[in-house]
Backbone as JSON Lines, residues from 0, in Angstrom:
{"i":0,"aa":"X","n":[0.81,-1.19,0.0],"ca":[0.0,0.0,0.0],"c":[0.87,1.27,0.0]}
{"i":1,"aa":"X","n":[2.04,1.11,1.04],"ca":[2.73,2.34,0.92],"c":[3.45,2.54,-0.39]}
{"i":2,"aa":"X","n":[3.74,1.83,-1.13],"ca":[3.95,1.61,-2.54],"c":[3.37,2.05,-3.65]}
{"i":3,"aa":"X","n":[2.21,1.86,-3.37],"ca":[0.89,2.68,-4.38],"c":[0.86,4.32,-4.15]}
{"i":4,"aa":"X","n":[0.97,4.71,-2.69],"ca":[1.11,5.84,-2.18],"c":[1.95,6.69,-2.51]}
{"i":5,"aa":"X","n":[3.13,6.27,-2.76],"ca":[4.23,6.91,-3.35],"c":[4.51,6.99,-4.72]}
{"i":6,"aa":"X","n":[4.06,6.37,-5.49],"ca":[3.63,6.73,-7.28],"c":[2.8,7.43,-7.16]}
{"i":7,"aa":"X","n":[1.86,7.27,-6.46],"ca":[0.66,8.15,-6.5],"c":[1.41,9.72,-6.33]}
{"i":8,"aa":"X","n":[2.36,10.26,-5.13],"ca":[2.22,11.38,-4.89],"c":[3.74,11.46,-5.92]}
{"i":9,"aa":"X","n":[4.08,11.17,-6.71],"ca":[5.14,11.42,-7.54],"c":[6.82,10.85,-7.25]}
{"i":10,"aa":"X","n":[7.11,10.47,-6.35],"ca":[7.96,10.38,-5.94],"c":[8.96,8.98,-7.2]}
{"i":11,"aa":"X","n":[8.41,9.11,-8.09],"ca":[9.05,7.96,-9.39],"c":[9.4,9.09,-10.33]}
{"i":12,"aa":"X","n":[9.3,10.32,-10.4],"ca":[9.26,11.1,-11.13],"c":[10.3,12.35,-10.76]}
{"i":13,"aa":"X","n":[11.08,11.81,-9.71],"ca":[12.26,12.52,-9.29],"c":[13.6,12.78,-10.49]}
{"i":14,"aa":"X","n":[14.14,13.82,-10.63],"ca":[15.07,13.67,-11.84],"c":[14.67,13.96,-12.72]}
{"i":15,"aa":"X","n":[13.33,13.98,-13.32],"ca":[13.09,14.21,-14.8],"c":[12.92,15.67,-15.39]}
{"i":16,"aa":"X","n":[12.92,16.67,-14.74],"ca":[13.27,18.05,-14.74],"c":[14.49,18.28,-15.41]}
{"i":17,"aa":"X","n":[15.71,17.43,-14.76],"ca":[17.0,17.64,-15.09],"c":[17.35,17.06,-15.97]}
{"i":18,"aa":"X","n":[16.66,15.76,-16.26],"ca":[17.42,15.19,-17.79],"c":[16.62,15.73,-18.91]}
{"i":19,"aa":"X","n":[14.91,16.87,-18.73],"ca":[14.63,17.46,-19.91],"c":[15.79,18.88,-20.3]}
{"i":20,"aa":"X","n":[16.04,19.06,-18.75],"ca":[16.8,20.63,-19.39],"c":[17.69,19.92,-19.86]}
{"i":21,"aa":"X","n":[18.53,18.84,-19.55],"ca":[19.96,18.43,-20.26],"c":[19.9,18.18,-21.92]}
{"i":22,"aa":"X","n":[18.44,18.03,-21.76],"ca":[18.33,17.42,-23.26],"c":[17.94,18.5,-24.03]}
{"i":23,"aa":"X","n":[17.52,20.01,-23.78],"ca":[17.59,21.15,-23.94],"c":[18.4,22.02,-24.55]}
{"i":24,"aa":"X","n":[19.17,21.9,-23.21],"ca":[20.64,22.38,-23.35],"c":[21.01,23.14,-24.48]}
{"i":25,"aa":"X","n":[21.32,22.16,-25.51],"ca":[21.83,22.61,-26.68],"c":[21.11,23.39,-27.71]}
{"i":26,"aa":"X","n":[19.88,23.26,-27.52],"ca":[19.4,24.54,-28.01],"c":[19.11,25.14,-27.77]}
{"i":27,"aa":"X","n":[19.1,25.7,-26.64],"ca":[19.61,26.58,-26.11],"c":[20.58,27.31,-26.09]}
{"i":28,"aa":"X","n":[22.11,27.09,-25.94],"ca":[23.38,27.04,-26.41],"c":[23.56,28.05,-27.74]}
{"i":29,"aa":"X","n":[22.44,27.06,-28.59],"ca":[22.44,27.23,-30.1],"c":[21.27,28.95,-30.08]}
{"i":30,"aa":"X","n":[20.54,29.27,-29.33],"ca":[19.74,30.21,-29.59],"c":[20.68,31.3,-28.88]}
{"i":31,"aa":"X","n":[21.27,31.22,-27.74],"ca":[21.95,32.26,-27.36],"c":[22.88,32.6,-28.07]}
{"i":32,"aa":"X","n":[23.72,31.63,-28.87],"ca":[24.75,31.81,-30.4],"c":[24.2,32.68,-30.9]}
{"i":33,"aa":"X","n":[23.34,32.28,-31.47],"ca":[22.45,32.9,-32.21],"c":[22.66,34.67,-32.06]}
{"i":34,"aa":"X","n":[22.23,34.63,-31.2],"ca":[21.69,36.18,-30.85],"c":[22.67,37.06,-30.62]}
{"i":35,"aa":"X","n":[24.08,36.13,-29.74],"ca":[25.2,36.88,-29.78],"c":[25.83,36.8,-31.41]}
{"i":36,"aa":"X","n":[25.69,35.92,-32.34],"ca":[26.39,36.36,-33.83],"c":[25.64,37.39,-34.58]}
{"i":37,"aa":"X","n":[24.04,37.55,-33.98],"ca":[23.55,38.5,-34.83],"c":[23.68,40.05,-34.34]}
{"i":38,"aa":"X","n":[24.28,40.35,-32.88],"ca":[24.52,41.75,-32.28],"c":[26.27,41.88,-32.83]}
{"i":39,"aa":"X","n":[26.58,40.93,-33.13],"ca":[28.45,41.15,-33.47],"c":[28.39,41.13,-34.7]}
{"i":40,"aa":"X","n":[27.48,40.97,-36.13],"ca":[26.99,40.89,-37.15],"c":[26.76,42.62,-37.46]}
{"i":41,"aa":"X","n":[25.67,42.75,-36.47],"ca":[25.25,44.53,-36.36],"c":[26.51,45.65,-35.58]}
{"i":42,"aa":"X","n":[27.35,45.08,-35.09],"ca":[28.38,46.08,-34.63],"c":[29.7,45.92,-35.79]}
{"i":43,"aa":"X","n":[29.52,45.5,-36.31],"ca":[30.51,45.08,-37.55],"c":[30.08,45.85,-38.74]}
{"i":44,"aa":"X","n":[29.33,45.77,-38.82],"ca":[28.21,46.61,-40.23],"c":[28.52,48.03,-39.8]}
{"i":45,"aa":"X","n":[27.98,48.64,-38.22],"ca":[27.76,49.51,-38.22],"c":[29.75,50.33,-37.94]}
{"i":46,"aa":"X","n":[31.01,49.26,-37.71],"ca":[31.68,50.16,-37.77],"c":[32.22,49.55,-39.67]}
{"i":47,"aa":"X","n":[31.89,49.11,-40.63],"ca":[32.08,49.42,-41.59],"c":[31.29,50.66,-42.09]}
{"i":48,"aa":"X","n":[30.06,51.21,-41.87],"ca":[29.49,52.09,-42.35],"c":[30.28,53.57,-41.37]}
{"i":49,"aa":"X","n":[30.35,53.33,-40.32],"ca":[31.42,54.52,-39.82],"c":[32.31,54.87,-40.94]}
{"i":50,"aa":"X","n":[33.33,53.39,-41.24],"ca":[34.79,53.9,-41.77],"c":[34.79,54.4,-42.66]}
{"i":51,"aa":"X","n":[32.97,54.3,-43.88],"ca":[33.27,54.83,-45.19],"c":[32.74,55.86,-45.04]}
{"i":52,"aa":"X","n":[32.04,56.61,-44.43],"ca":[31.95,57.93,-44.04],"c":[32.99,58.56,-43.82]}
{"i":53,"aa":"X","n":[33.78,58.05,-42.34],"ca":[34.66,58.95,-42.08],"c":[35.69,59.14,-43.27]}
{"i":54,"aa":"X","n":[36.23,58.16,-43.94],"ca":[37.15,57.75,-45.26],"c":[36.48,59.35,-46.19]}
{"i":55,"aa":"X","n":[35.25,59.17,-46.67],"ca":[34.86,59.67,-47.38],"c":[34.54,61.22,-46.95]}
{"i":56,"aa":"X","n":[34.12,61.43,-46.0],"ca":[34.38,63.13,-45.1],"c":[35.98,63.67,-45.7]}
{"i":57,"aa":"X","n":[36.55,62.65,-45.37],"ca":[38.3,63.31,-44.51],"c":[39.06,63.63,-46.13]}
{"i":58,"aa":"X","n":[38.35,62.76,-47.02],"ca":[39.0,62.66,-48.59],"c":[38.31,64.23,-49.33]}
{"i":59,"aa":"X","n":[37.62,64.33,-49.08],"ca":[36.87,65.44,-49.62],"c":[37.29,66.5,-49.13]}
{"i":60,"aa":"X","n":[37.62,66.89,-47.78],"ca":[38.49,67.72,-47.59],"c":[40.0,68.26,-47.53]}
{"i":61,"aa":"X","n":[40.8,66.94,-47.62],"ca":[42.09,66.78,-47.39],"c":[42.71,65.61,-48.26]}
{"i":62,"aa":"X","n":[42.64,65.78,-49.6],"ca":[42.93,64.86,-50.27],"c":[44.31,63.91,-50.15]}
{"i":63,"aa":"X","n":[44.01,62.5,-50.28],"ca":[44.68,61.98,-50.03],"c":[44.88,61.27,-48.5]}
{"i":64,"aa":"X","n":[44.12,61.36,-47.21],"ca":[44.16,61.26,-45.84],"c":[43.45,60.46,-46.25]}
{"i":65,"aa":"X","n":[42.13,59.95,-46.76],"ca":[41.2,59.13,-46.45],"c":[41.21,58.41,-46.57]}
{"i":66,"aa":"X","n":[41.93,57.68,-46.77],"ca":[42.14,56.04,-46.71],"c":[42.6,55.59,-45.07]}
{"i":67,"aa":"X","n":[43.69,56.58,-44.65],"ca":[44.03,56.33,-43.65],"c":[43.2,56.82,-42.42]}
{"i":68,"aa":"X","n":[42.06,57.89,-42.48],"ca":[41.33,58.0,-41.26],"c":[39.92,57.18,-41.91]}
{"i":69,"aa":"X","n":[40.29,56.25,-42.69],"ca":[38.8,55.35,-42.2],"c":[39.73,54.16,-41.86]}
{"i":70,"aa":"X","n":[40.84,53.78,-41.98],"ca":[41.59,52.83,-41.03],"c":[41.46,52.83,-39.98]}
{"i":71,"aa":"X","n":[41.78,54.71,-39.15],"ca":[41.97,54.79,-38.41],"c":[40.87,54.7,-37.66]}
{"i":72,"aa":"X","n":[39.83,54.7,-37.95],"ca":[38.0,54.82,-37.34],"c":[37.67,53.43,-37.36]}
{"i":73,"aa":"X","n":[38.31,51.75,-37.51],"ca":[37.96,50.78,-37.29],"c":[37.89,50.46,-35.77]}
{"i":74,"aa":"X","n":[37.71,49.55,-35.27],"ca":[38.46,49.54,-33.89],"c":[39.75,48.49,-34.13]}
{"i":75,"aa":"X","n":[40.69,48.51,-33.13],"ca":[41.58,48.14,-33.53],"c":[41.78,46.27,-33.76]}
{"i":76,"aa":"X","n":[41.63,45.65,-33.22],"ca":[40.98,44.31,-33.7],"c":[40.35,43.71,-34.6]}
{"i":77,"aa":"X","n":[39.4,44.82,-35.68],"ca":[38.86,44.39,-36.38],"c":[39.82,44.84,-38.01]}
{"i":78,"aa":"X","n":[40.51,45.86,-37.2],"ca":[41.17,46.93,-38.53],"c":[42.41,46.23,-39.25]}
{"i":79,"aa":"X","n":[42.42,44.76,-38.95],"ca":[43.65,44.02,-39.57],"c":[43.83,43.51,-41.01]}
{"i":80,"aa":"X","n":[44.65,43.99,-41.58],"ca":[45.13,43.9,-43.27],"c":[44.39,43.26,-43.67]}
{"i":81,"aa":"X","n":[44.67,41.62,-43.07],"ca":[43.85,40.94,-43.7],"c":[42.36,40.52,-44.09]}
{"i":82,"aa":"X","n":[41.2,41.28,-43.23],"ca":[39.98,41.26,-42.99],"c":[39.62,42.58,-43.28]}
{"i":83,"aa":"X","n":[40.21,43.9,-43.41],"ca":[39.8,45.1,-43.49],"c":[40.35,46.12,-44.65]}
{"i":84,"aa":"X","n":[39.27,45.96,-45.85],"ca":[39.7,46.73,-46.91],"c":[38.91,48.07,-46.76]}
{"i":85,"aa":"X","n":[39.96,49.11,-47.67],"ca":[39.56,50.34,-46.94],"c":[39.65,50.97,-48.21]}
{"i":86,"aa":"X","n":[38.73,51.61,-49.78],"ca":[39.47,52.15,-51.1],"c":[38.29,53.48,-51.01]}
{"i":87,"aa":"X","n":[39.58,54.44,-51.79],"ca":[38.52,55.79,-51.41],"c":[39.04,56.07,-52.66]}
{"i":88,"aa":"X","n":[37.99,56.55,-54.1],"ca":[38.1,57.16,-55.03],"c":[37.74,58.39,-55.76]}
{"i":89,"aa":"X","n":[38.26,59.41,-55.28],"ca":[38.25,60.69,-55.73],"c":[37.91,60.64,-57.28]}
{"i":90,"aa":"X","n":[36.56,61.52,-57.15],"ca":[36.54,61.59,-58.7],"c":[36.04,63.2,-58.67]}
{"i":91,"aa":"X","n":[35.9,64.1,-59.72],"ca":[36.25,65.59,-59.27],"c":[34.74,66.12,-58.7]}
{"i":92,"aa":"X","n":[33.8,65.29,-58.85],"ca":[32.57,65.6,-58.06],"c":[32.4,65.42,-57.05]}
{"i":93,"aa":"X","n":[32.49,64.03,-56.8],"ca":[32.02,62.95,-55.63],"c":[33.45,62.71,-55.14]}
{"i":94,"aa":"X","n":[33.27,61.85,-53.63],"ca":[34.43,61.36,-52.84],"c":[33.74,60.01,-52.77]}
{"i":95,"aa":"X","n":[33.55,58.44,-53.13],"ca":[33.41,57.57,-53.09],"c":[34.58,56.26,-52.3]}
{"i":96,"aa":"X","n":[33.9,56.0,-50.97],"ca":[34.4,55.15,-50.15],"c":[34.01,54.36,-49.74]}
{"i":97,"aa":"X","n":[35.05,52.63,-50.24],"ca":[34.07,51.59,-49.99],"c":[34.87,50.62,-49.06]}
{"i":98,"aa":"X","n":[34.23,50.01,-47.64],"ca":[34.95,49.9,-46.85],"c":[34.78,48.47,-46.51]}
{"i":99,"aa":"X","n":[35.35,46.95,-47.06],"ca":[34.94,45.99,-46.46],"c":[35.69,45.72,-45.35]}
{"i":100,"aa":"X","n":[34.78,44.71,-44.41],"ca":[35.24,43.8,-43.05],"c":[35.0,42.8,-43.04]}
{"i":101,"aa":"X","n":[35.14,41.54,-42.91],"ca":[35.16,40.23,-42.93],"c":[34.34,39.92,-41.55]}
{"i":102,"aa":"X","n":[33.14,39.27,-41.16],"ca":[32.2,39.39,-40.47],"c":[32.3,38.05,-39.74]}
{"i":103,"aa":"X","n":[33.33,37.59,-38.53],"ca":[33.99,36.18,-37.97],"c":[32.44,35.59,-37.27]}
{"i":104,"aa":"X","n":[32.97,34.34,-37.5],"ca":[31.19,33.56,-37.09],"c":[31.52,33.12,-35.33]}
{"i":105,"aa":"X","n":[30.64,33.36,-34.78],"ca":[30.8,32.94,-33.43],"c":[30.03,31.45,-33.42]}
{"i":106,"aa":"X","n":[28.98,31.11,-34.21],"ca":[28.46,30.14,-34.23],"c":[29.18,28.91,-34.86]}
{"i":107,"aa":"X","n":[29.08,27.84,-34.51],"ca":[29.84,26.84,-35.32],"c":[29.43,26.22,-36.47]}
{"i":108,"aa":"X","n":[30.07,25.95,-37.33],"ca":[29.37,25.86,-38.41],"c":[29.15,26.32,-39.98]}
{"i":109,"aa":"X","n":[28.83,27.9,-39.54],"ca":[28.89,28.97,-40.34],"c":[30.09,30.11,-40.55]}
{"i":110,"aa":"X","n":[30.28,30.1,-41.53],"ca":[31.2,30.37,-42.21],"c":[31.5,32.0,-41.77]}
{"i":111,"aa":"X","n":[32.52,32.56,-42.23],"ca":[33.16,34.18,-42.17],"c":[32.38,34.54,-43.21]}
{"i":112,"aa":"X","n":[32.13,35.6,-43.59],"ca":[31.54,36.32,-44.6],"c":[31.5,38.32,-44.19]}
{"i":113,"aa":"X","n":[32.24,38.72,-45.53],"ca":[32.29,40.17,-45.47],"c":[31.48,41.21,-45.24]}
{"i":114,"aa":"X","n":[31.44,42.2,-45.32],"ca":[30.43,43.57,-45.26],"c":[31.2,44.32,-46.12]}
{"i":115,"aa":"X","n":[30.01,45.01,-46.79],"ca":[30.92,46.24,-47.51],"c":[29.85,47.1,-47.35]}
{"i":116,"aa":"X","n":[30.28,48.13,-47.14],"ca":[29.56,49.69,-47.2],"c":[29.83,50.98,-47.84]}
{"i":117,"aa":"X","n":[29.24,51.39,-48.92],"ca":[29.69,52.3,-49.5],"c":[29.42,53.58,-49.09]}
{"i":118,"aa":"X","n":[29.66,54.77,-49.02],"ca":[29.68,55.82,-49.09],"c":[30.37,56.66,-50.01]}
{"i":119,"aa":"X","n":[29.16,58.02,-50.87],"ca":[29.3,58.87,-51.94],"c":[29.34,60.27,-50.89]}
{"i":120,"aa":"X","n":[30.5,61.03,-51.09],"ca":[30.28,62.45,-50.57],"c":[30.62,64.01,-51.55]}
{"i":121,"aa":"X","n":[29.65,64.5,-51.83],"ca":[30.56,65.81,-52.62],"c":[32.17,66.25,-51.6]}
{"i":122,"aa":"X","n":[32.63,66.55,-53.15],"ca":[33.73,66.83,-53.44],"c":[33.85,68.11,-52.76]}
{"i":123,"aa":"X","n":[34.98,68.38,-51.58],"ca":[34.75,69.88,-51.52],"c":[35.66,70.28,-52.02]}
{"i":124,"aa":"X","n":[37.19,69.73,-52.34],"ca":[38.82,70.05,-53.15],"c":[38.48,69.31,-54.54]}
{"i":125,"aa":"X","n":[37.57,70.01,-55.59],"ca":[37.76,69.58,-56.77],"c":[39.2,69.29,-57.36]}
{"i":126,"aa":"X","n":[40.1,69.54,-57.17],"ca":[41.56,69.6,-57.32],"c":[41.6,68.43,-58.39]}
């Protein structure tokens, strides 16, 4: 009887809380990935769209600098040769600056993949 009593009030059902979250787990894991590759996705974009601005500001006024202050406007970790192209083309109207970054996957699985952002600015040194 005391046997019946104790299925009855649950006591066979100890543990099973913990082996659903275990079995969880991982996607879980996989959703918080998630969310952290898509905010490091959006801070990546947004300092490629910085650099071709600033690139493209600094060229229009001071010809010839802009390549190097949209280098200099990466942060420094991301601003490495190999992942960070930086081309600013003066043409006598426009200041055109196009700035890729190579976009590192935190998730496993998925691959690196670039950003590019362009920016057009009038010319203020037609020169």
């Amino acid at each position: 009887m005391d046997r019946i009593r104790s299925i009855r009030d649950g006591h066979r059902d100890r543990g099973q809380v913990a082996l659903e979250y275990i079995g969880f787990l991982p996607f879980l894991l996989l959703v918080g990935l998630g969310g952290i590759q898509l905010g490091w996705t959006a801070y990546v974009t947004q300092q490629a769209e910085t650099a071709a601005r600033t690139a493209a500001r600094v060229e229009a006024r001071y010809p010839g600098e802009g390549e190097a202050a949209g280098r200099a406007s990466i942060r420094p970790s991301l601003g490495t040769a190999a992942s960070t192209v930086v081309h600013v083309a003066p043409l006598p109207d426009t200041v055109t600056a196009t700035v890729t970054i190579t976009i590192n996957s935190v998730v496993p699985g998925i691959a690196s993949r670039p950003v590019t952002r362009i920016v057009v600015m009038p010319n203020e040194d037609p020169r």
